[in-house]
PDB file of C-alpha atoms in Angstrom:
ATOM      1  CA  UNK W  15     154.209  56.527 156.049  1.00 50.00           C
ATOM      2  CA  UNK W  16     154.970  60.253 157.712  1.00 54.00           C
ATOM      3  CA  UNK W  17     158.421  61.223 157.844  1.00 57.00           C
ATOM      4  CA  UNK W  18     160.023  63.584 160.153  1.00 64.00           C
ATOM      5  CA  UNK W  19     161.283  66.360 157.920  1.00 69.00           C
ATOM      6  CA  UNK W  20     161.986  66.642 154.561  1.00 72.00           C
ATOM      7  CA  UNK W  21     165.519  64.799 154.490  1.00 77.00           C
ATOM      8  CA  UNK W  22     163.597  61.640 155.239  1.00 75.00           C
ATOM      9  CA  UNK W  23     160.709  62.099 153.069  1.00 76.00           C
ATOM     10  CA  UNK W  24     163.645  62.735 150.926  1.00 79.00           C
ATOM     11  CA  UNK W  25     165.414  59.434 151.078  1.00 82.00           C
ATOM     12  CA  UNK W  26     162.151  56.944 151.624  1.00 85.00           C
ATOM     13  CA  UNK W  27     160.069  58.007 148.591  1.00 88.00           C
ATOM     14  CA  UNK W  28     163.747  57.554 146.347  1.00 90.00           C
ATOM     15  CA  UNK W  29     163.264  53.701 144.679  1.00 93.00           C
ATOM     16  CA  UNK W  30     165.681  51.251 142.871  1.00 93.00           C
ATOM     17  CA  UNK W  31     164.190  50.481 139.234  1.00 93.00           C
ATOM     18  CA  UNK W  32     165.379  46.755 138.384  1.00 91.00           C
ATOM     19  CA  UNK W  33     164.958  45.892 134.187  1.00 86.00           C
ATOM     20  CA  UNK W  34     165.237  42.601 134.177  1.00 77.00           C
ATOM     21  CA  UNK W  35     165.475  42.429 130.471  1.00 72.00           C
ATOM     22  CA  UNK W  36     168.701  44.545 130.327  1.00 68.00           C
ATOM     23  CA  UNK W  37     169.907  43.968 133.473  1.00 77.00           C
ATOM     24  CA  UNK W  38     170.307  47.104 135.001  1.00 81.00           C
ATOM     25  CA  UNK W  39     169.198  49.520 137.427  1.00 87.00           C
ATOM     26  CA  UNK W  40     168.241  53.069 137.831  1.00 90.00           C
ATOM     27  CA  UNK W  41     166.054  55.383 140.788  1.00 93.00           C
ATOM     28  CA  UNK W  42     163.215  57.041 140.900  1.00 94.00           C
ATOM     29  CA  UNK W  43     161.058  59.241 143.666  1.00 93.00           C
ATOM     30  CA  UNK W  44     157.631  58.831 144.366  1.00 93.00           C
ATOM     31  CA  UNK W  45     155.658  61.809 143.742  1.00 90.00           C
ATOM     32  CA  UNK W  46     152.038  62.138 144.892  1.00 88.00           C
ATOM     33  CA  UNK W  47     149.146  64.915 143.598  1.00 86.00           C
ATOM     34  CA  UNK W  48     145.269  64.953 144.043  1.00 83.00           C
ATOM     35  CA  UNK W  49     144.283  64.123 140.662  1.00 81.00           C
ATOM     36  CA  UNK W  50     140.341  63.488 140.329  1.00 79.00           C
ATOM     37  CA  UNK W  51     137.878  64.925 143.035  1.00 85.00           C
ATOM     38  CA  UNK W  52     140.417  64.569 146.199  1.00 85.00           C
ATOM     39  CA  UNK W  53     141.661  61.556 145.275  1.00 88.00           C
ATOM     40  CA  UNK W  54     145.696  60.857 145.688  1.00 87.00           C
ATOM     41  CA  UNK W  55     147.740  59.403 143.308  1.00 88.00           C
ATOM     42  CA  UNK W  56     151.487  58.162 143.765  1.00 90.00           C
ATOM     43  CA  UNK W  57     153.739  58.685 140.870  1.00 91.00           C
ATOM     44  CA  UNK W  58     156.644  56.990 140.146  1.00 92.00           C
ATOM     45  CA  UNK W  59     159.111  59.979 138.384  1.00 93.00           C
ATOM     46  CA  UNK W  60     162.286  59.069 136.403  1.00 92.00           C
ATOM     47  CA  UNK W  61     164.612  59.471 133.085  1.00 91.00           C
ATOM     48  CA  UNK W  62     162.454  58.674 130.274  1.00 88.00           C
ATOM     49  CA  UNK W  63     165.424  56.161 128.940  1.00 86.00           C
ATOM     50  CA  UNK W  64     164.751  54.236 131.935  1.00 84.00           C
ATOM     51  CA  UNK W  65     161.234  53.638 131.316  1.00 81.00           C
ATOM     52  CA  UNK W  66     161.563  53.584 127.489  1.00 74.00           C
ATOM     53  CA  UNK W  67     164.127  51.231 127.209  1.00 67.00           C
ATOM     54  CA  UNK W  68     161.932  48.339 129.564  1.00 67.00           C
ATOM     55  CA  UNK W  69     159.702  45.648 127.365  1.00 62.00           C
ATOM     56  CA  UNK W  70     157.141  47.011 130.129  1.00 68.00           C
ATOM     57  CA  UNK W  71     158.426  44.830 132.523  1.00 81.00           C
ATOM     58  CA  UNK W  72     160.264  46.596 135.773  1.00 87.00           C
ATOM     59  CA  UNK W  73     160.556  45.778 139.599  1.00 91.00           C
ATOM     60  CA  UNK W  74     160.625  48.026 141.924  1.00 93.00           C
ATOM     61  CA  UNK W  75     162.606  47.889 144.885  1.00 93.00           C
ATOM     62  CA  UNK W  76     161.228  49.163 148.382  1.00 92.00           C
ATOM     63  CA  UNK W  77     161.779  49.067 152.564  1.00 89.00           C
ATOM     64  CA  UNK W  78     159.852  46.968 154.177  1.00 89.00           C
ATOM     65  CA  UNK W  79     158.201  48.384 157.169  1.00 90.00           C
ATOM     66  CA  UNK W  80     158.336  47.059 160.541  1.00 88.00           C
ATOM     67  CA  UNK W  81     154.386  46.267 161.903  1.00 85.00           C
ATOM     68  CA  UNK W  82     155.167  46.993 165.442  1.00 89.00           C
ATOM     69  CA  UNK W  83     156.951  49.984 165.016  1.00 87.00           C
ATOM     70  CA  UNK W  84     156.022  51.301 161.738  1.00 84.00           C
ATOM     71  CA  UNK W  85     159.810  52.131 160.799  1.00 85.00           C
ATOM     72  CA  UNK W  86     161.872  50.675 158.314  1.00 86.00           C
ATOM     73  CA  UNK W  87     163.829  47.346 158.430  1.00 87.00           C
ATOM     74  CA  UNK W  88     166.749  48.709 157.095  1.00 85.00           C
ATOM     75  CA  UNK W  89     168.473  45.943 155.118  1.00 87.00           C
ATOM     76  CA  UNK W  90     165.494  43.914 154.383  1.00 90.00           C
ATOM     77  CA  UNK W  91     163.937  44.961 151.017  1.00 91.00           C
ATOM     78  CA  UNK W  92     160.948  43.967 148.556  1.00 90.00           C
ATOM     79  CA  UNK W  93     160.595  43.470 145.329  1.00 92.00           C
ATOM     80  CA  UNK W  94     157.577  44.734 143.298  1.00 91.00           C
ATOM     81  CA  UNK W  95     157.075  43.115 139.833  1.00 89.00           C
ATOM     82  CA  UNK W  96     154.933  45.758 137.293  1.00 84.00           C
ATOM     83  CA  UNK W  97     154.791  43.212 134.510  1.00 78.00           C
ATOM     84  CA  UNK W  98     153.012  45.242 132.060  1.00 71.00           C
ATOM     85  CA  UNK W  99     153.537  49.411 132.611  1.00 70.00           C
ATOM     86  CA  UNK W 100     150.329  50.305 131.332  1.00 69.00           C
ATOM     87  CA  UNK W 101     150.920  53.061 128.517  1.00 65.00           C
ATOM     88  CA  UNK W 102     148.127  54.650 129.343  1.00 69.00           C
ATOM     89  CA  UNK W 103     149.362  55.926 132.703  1.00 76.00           C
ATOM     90  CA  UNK W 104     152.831  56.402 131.064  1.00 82.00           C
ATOM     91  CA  UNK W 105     153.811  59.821 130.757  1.00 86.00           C
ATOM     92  CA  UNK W 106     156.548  61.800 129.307  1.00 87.00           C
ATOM     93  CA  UNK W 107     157.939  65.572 129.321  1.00 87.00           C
ATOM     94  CA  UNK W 108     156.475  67.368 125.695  1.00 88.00           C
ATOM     95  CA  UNK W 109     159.782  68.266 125.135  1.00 88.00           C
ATOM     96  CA  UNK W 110     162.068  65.306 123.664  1.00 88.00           C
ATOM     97  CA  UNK W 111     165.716  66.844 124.773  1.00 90.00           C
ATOM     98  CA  UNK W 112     163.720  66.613 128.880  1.00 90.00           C
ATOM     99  CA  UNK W 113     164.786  63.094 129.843  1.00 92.00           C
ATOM    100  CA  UNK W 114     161.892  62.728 132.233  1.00 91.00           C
ATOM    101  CA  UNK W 115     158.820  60.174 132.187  1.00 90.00           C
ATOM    102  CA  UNK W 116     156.588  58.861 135.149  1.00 89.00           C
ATOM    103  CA  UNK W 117     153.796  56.365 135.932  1.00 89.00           C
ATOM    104  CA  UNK W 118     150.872  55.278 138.037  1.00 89.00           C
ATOM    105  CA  UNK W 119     151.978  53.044 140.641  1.00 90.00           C
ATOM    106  CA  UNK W 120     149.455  53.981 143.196  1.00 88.00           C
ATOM    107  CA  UNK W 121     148.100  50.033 142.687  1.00 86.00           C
ATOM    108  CA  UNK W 122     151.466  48.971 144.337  1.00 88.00           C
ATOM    109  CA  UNK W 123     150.401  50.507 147.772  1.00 85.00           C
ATOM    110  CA  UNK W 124     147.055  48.220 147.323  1.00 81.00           C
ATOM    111  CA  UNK W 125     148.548  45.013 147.751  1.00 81.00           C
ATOM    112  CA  UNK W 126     148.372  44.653 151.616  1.00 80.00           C
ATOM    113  CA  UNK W 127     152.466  44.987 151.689  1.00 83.00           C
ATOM    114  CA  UNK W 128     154.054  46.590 154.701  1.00 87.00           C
ATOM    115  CA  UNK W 129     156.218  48.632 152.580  1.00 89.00           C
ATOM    116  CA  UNK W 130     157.543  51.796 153.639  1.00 87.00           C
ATOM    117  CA  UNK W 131     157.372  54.788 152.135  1.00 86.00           C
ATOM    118  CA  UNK W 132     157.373  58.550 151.615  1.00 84.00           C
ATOM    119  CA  UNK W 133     155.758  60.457 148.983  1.00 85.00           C
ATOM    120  CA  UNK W 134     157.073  64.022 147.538  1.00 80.00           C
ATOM    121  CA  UNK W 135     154.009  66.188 147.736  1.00 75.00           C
ATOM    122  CA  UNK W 136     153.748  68.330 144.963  1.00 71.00           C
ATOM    123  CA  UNK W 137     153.475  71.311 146.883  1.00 68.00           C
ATOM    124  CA  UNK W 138     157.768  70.620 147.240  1.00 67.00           C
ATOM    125  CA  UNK W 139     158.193  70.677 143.600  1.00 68.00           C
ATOM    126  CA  UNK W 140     158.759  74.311 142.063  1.00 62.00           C
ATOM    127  CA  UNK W 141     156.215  75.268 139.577  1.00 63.00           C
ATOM    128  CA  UNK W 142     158.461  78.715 138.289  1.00 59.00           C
ATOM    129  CA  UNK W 143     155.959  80.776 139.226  1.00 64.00           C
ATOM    130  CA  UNK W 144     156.948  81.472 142.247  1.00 59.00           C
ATOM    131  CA  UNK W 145     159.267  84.847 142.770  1.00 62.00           C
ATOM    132  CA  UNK W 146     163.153  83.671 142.273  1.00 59.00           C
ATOM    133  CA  UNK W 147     162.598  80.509 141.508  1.00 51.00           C
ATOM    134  CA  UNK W 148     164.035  80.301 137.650  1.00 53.00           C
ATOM    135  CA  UNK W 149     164.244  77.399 135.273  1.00 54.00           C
ATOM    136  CA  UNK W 150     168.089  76.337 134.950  1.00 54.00           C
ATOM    137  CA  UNK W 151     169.535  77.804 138.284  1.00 50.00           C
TER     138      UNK W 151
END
């Protein structure tokens, strides 16, 4: 999915988390970064107590995408069941008092769903290198 500016690749790569085993609800944004030899990845990115506190079983919630015109059906929704978060493409920030973990959900785009979607490429996300860009302001 390409969106227009940044606003709505803003708002379309944000997604409701559903844990069905606590019953309750939290976002996330989908992140994407060439990991491996130009291959893209899509990255799920969210509080680590979100993710931590799920028996590995989440849904995501997404926008399903109109065929014909390749825009959203606003109102109309999908449900994506990850039933087992693999650990292995569970990651969390080093530093325990950083509340922030992600995943690998690249597999979810891979299932021949018209969902629709924006990524954050990580060329948007500050790396504090950059000249006035400090960490905490």
């Amino acid at each position: 999915m390409i969106a227009n500016n940044f606003t709505e690749q803003l708002f379309f790569s944000t997604v409701r988390i559903e844990l069905p085993d606590h019953q309750t609800m939290g976002t996330g944004f989908i992140c994407e970064a060439e990991v491996i030899n130009g291959n893209h990845y899509q990255f799920l990115v969210t509080n680590k107590h979100v993710l931590s506190s799920s028996k590995d079983n989440i849904k995501l919630v997404f926008n399903v995408k109109d065929a014909k015109s390749n825009m959203a059906k606003f109102g109309q929704t999908y449900q994506v069941e990850i039933n087992k978060i693999d650990r292995d493409c569970y990651f969390t920030h080093p530093d325990d008092n950083v509340d922030l973990a992600c995943i690998n959900i690249s597999e979810v785009f891979n299932q021949g769903i018209d969902l629709f979607w924006a990524s954050i490429m990580m060329d948007f996300i500050a790396d504090y290198k950059t000249d006035g860009v400090l960490a905490g302001n």
